[in-house]
Coordinates of C-alpha atoms and ligand atoms in Angstrom, one line a residue:
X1 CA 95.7 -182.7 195.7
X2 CA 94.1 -181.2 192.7
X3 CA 90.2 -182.2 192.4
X4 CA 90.1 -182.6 188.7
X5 CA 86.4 -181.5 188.2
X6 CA 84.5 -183.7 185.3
X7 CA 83.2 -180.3 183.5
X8 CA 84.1 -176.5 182.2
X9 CA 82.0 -174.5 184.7
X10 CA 80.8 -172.2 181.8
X11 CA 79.9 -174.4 179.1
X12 CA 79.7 -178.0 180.9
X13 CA 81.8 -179.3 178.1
X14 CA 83.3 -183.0 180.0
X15 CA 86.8 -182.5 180.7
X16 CA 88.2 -185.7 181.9
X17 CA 90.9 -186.5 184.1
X18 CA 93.1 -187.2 180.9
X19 CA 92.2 -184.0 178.5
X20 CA 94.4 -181.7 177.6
X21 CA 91.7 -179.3 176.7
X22 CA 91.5 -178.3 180.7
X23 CA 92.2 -175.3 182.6
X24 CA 92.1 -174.3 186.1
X25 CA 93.0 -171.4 187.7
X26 CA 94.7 -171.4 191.8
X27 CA 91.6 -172.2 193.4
X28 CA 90.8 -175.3 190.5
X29 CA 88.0 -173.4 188.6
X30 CA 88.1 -175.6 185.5
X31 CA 87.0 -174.1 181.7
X32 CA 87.5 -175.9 178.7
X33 CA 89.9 -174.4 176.4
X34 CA 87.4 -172.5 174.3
X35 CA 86.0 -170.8 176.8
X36 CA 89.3 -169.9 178.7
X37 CA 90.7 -168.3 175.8
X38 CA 87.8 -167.0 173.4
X39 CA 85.3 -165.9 176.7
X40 CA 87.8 -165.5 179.3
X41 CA 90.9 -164.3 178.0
X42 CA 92.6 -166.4 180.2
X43 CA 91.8 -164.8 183.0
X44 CA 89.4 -166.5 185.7
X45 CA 86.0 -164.9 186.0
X46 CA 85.7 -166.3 189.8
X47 CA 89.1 -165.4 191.2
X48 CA 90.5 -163.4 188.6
X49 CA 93.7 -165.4 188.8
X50 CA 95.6 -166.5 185.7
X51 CA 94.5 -169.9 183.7
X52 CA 96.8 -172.5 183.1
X53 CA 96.5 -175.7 181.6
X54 CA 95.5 -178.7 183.9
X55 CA 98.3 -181.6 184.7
X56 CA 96.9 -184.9 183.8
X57 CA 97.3 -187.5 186.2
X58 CA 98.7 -190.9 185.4
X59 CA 95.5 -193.4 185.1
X60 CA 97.7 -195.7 187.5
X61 CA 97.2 -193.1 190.0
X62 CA 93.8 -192.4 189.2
X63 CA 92.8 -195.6 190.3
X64 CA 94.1 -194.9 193.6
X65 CA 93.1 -190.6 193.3
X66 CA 90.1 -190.6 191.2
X67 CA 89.2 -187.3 189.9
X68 CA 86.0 -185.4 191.3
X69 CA 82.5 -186.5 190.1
X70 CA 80.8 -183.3 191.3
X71 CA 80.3 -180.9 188.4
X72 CA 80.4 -177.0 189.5
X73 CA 78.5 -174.9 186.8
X74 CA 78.2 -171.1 186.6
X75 CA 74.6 -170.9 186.9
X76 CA 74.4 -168.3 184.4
X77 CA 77.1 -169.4 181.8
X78 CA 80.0 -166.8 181.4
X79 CA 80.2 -163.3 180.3
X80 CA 82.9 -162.8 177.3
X81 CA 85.7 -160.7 178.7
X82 CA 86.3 -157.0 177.5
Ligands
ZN1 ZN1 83.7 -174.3 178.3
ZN2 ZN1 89.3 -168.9 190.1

């Protein structure tokens, strides 16, 4: 099951469980869409695995699934990629 992290780990930007602004790459790094595309280029600066949009999950299920409450953060924010 996805984790859904509350936060882009470069900016710290909230991204809840119901944005559309979200993207994770395969191993659920999560960036805001400003920084996925302007900073990143799409391209995860962890992994550097492809970034695609988060799925939202139904609030129904979120109830029973609630997203993750721990915020991961790149200490030292995010270099712009070449
Ligand atoms: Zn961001
Ligand atoms: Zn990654």
């Amino acid at each position: 099951m996805l984790q859904l992290r509350p936060n882009c780990e470069c900016c710290d930007r909230d991204l809840p469980p119901d944005s559309g602004e979200a993207l994770i790459c395969s191993y659920e790094c999560t960036f805001c869409r400003a920084c996925a595309t302007e900073t990143l280029r799409m391209r995860c600066p962890n992994c550097a695995g492809e970034l695609v949009a988060r799925p939202r999950r139904p609030a129904d299920k979120l109830a029973k699934n609630p997203a993750s409450t721990e915020r991961v953060l790149k200490k030292h924010g995010c270099e712009k990629a070449a």
